[in-house]
Each structure stands twice: as C-alpha cells, then as structure tokens.
Coordinates of N, CA, C and O in Angstrom, one line a residue:
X908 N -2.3 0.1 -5.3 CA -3.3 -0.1 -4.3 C -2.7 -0.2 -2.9 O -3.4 -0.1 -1.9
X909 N -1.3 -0.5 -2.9 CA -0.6 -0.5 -1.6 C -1.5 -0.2 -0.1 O -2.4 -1.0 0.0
X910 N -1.4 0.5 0.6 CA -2.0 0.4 2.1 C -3.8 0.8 1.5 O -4.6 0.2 2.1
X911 N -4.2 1.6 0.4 CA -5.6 2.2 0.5 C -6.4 1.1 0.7 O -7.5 1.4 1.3
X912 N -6.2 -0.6 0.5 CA -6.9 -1.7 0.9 C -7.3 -1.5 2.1 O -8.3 -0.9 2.6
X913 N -6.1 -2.2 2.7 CA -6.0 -2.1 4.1 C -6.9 -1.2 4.9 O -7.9 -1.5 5.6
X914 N -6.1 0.4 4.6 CA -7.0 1.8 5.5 C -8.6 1.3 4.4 O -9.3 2.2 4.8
X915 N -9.1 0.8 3.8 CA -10.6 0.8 3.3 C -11.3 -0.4 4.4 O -12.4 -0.4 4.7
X916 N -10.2 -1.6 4.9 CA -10.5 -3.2 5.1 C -10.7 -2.5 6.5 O -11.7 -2.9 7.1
X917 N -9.8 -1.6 7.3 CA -10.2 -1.3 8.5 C -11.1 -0.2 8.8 O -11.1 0.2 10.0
X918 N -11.5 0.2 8.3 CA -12.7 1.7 8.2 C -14.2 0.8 8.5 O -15.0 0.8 9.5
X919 N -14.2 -0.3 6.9 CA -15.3 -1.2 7.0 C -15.5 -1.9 8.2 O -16.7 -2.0 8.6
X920 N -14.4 -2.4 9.0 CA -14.7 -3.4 10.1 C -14.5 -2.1 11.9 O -14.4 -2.6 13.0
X921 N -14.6 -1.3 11.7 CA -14.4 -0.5 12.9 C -16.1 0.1 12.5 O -16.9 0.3 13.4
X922 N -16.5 0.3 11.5 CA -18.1 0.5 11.2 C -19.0 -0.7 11.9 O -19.8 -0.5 12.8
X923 N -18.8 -1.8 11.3 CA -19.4 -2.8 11.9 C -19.4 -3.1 13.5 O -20.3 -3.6 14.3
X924 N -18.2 -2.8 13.7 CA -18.0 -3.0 15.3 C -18.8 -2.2 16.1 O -19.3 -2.5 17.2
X925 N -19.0 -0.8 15.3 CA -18.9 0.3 16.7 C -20.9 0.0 16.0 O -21.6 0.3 16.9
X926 N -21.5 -0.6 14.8 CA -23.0 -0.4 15.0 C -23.2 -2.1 15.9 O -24.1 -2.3 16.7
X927 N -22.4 -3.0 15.7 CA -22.6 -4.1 16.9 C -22.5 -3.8 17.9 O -23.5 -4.2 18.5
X928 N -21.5 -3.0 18.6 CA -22.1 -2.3 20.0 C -23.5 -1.4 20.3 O -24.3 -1.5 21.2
X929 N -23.7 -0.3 19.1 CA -24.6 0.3 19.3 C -26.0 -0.5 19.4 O -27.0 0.0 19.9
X930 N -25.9 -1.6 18.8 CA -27.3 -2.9 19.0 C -27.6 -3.5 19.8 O -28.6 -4.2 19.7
X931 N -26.4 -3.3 21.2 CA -26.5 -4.1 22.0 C -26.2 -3.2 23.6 O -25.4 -3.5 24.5
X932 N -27.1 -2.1 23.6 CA -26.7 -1.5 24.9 C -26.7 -2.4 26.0 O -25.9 -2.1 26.9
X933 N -27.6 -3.5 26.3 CA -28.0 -4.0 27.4 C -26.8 -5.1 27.6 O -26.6 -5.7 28.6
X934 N -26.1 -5.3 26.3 CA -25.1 -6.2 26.8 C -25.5 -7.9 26.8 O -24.8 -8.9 27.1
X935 N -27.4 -7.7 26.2 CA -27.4 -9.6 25.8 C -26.4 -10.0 24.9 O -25.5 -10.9 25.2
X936 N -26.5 -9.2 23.4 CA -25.6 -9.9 22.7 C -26.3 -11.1 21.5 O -26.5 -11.1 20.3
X937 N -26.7 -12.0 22.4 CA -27.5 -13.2 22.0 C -28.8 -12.9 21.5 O -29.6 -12.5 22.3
X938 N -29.4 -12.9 19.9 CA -30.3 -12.7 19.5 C -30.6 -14.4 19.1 O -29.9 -15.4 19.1
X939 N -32.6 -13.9 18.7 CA -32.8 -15.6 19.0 C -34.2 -15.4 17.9 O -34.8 -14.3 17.8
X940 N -34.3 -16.5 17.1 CA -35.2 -16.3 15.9 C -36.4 -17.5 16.6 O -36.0 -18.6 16.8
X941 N -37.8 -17.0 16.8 CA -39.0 -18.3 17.4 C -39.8 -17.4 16.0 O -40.0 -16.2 15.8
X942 N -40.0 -18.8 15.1 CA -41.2 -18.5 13.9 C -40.2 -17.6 13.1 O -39.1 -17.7 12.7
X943 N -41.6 -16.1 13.2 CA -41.6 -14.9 12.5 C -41.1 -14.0 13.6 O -41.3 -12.9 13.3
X944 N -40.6 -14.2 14.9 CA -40.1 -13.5 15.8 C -38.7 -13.6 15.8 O -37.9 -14.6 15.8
X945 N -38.2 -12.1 15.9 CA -36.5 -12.0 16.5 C -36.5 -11.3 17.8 O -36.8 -10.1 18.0
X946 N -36.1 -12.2 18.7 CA -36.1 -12.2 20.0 C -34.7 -10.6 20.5 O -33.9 -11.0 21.3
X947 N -34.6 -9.8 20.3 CA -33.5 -8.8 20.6 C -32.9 -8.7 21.6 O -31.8 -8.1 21.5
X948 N -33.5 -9.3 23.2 CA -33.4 -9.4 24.2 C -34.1 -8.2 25.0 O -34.8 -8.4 26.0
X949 N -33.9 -7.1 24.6 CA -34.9 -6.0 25.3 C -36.2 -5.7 24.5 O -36.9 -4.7 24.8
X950 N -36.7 -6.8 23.3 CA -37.5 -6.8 22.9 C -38.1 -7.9 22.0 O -37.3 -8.8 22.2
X951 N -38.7 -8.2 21.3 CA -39.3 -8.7 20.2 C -39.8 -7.6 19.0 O -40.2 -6.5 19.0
X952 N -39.5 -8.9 17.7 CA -40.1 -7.9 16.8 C -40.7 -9.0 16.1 O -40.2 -10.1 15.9
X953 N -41.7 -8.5 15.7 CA -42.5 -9.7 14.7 C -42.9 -9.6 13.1 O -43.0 -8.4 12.7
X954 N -43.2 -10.3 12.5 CA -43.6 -10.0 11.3 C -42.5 -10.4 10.3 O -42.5 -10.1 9.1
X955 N -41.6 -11.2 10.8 CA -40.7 -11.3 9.5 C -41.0 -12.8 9.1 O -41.6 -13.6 9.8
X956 N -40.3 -13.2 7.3 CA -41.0 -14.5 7.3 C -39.4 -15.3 8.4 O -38.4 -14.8 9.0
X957 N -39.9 -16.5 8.3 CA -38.8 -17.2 9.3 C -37.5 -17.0 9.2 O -36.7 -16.7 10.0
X958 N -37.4 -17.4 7.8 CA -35.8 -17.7 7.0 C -35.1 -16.3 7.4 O -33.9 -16.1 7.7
X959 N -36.2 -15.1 7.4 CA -35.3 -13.7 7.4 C -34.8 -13.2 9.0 O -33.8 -12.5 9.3
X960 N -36.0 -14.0 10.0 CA -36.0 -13.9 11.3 C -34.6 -14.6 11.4 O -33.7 -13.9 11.7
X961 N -34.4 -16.1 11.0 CA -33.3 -16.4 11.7 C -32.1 -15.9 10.8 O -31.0 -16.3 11.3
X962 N -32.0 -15.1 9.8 CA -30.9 -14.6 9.1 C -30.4 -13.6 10.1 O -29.2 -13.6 10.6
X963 N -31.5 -12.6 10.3 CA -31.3 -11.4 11.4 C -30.7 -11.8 12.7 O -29.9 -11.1 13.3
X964 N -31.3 -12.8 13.1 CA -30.9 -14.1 14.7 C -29.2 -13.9 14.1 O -28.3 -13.6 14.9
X965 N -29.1 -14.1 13.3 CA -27.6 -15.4 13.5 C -26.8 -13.5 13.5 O -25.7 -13.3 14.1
X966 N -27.4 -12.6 12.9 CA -26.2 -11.1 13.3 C -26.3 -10.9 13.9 O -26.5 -9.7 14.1
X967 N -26.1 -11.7 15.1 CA -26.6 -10.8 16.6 C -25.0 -10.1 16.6 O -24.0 -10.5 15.9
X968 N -24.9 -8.7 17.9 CA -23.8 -7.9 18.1 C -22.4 -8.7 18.6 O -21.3 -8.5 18.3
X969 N -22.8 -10.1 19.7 CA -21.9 -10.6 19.7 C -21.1 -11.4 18.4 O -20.0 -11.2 18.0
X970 N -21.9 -12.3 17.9 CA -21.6 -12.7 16.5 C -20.4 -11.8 15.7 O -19.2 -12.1 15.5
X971 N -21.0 -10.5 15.3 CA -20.4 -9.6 14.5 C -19.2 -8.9 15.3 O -18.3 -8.2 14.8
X972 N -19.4 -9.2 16.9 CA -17.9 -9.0 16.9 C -16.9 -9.7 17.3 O -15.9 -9.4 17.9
X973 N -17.2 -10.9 16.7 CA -16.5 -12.3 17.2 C -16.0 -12.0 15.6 O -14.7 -12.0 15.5
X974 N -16.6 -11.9 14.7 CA -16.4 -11.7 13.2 C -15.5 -10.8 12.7 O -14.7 -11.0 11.9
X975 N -15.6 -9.8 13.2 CA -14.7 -8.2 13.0 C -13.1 -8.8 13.7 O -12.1 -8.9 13.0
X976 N -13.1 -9.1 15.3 CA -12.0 -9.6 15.3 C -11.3 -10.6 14.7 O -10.1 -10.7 14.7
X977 N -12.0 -11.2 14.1 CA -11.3 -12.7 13.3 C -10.4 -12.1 12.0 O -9.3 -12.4 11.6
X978 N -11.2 -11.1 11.6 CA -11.0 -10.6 10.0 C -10.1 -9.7 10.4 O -9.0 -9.8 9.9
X979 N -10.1 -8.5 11.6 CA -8.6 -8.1 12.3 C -7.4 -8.6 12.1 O -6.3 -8.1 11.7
X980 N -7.6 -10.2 12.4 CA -6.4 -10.6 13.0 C -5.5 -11.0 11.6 O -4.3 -10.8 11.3
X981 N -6.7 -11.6 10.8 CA -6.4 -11.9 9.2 C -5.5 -10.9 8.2 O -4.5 -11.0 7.4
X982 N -6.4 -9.8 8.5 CA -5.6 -8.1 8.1 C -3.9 -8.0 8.4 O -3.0 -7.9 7.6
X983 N -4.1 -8.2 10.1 CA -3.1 -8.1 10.6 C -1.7 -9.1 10.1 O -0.7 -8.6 9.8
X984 N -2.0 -10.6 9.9 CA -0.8 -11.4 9.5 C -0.4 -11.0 7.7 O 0.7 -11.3 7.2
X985 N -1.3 -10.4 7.2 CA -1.1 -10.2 6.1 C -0.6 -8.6 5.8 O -1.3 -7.7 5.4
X986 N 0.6 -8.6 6.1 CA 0.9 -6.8 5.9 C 1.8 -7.1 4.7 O 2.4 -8.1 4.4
X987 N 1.8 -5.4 4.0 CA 2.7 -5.2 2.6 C 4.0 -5.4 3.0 O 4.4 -5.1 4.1
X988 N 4.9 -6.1 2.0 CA 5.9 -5.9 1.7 C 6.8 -5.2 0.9 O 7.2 -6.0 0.0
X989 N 7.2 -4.4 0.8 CA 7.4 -3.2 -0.6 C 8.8 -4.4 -0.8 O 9.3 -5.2 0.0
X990 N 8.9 -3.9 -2.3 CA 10.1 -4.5 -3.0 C 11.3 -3.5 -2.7 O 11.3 -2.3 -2.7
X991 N 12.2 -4.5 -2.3 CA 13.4 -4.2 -1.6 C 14.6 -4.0 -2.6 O 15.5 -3.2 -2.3
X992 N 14.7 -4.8 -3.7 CA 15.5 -4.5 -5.1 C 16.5 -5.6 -4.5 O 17.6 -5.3 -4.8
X993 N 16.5 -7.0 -3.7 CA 17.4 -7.6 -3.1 C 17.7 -8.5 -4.7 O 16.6 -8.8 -5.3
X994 N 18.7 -8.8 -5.3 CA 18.7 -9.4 -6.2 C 18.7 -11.1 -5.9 O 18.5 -11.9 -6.9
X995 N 18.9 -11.6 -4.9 CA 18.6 -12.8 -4.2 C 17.5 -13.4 -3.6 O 17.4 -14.5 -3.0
X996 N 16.4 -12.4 -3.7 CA 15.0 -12.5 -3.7 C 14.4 -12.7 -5.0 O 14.5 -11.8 -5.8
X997 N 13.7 -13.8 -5.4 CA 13.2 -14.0 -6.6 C 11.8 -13.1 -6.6 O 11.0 -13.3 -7.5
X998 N 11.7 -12.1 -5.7 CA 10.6 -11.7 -6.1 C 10.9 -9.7 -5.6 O 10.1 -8.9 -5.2
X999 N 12.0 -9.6 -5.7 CA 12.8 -8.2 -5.5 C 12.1 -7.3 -6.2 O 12.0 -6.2 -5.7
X1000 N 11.4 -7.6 -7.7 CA 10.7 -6.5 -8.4 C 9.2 -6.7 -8.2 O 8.6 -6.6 -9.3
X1001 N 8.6 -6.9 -7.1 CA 7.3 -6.6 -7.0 C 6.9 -6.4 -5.7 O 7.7 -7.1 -5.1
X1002 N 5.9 -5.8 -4.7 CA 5.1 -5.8 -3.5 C 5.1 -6.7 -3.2 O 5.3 -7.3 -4.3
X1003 N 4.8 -7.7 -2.2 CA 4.3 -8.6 -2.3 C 3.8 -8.7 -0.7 O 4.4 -7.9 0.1
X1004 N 3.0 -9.6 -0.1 CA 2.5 -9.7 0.8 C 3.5 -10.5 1.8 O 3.9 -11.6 1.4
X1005 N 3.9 -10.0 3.3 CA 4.5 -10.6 4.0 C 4.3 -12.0 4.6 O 5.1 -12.6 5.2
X1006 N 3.0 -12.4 4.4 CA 2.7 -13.3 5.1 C 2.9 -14.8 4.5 O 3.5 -15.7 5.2
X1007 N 2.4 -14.9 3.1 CA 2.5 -15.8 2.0 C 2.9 -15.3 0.9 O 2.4 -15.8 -0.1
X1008 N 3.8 -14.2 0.6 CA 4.5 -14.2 -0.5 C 4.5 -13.9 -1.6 O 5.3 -13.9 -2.5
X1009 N 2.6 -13.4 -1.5 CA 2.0 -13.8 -2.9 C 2.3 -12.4 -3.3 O 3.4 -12.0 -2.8
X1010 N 1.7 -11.6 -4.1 CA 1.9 -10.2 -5.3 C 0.8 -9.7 -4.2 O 0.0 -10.4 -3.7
X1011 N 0.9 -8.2 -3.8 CA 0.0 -7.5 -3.4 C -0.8 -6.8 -4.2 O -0.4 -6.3 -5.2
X1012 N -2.5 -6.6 -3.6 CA -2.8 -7.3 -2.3 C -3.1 -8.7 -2.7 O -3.8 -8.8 -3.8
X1013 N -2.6 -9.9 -2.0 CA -2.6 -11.0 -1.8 C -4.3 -11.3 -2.5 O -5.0 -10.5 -3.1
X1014 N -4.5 -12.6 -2.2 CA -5.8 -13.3 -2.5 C -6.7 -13.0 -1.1 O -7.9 -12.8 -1.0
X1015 N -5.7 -13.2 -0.3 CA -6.7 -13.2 1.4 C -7.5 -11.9 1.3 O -8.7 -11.6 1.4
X1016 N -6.3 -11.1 1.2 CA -7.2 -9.4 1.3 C -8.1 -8.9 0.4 O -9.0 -8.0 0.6
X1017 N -7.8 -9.6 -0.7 CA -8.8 -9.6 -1.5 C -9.9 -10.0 -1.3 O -10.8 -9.2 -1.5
X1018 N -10.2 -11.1 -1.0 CA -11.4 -12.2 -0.4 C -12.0 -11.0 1.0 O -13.2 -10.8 1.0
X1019 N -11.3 -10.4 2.0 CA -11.6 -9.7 2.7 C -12.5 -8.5 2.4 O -13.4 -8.0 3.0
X1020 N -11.8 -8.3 1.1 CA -12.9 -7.0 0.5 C -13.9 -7.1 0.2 O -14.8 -6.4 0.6
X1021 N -13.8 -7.8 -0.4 CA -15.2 -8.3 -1.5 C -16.5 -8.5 -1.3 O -17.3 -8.8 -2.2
X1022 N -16.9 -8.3 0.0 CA -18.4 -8.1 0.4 C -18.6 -6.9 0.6 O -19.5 -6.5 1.3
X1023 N -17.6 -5.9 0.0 CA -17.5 -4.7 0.5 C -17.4 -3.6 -1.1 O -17.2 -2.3 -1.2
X1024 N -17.6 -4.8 -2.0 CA -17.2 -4.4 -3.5 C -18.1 -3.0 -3.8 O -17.7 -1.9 -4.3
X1025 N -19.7 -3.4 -3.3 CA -20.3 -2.2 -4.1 C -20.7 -1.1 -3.1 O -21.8 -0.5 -3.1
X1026 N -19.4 -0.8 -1.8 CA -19.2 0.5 -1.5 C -18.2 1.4 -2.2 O -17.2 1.1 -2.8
X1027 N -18.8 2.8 -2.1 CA -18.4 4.0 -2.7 C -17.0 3.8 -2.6 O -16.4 4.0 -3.7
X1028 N -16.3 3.5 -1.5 CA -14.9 3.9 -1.6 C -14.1 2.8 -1.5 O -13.0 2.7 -0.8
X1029 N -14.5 2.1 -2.1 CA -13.7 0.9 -2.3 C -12.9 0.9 -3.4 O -13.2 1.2 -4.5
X1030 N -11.5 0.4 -2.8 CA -10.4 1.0 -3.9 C -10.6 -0.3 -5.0 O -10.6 -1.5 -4.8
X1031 N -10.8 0.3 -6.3 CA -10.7 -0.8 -7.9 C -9.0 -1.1 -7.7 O -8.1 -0.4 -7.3
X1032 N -8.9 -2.4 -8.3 CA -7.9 -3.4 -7.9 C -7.5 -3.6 -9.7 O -8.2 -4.3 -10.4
X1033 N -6.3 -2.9 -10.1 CA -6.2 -2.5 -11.5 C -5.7 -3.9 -11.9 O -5.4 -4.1 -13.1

C-alpha cells in the first residue's frame, strides 16, 4: 500500500478544499443554524429539521478548511520509511512510518482514511 494511501489521503482532502471554496464565493465562510434555518450568508434555506440545520451550520467552507489543513499537516509528519536492510535497526525488515515508527501505513493514516472507506478508490489495506 506504500504511497497509494497517501496519493488517495491527498486527492480526498484537495476535493474537499477546492468544494469549500466553491461554497463560499462571497468569502462569509461563517454559516449559522436559527431553528429549521441555515443561514449561508448570501442566503437562507429553510425546511430542514434543526439537528440537520445545525449539522450543515457546523460544515461551513471555513470550518472544512481549517479541517483539510489540519489533516495536511498530520499526512505531512507521517511519511514512509522504506526498509533500509540496516542490521542495527530493529525494524530493518519492514516499511515503517517515519514519524512514530510504527509498520506502514501507521494507525494515524489509517484513522485518516477511514471516513473515506466506502469510496471507489480507496486502496484495501491487506
């Protein structure tokens, strides 16, 4: 599974980014849930029950890209380590993740995927 995580973990989060900009031409950002209303900033929409209003509130475009950077930077401290065959490395015969050491892909990148499990091209983790 070497880098296909990764190129899968950054495809997913450059999707998200580039439809959080497209949601927010005007540059509010700040969405706002009153009742059955989600406030969009260049508009209102009504009709939803509350709980769903403020579910939709809390994705506003800033949110999601306060979120996409976070999960970037997470990506970023976690890169592969290919096995190097050092025989003074207790872990010489396996990939493993540079960050914490662990077997690639790590637990983190994994946990990164995983809301992402029942898209098509999501690489199975043998």
């Amino acid at each position: 599974m070497n880098q296909d995580l990764v190129t899968f973990l950054r495809e997913r989060l450059d999707e998200e980014a580039d439809l959080a900009r497209r949601c927010d031409d005007d540059g509010c950002g700040k969405w706002a849930a009153q009742g059955h209303t989600v406030d969009f900033c260049q508009g209102e929409l009504a009709g939803f029950h509350p709980a769903i209003a403020l579910h939709v509130a809390l994705h506003d475009p800033a949110r999601v890209l306060r979120e996409v950077e976070a999960k970037r930077r997470v990506l970023a401290r976690h890169e592969f380590s290919p096995a190097i065959g050092d025989p003074e490395l207790p872990w010489d015969n396996r990939d493993d993740c540079q960050y914490d050491g662990e077997p690639w892909p790590c637990d983190d990148l994994l946990d990164l995927a995983l809301p992402y499990a029942d898209h098509p091209d999501y690489p199975r983790h043998p």
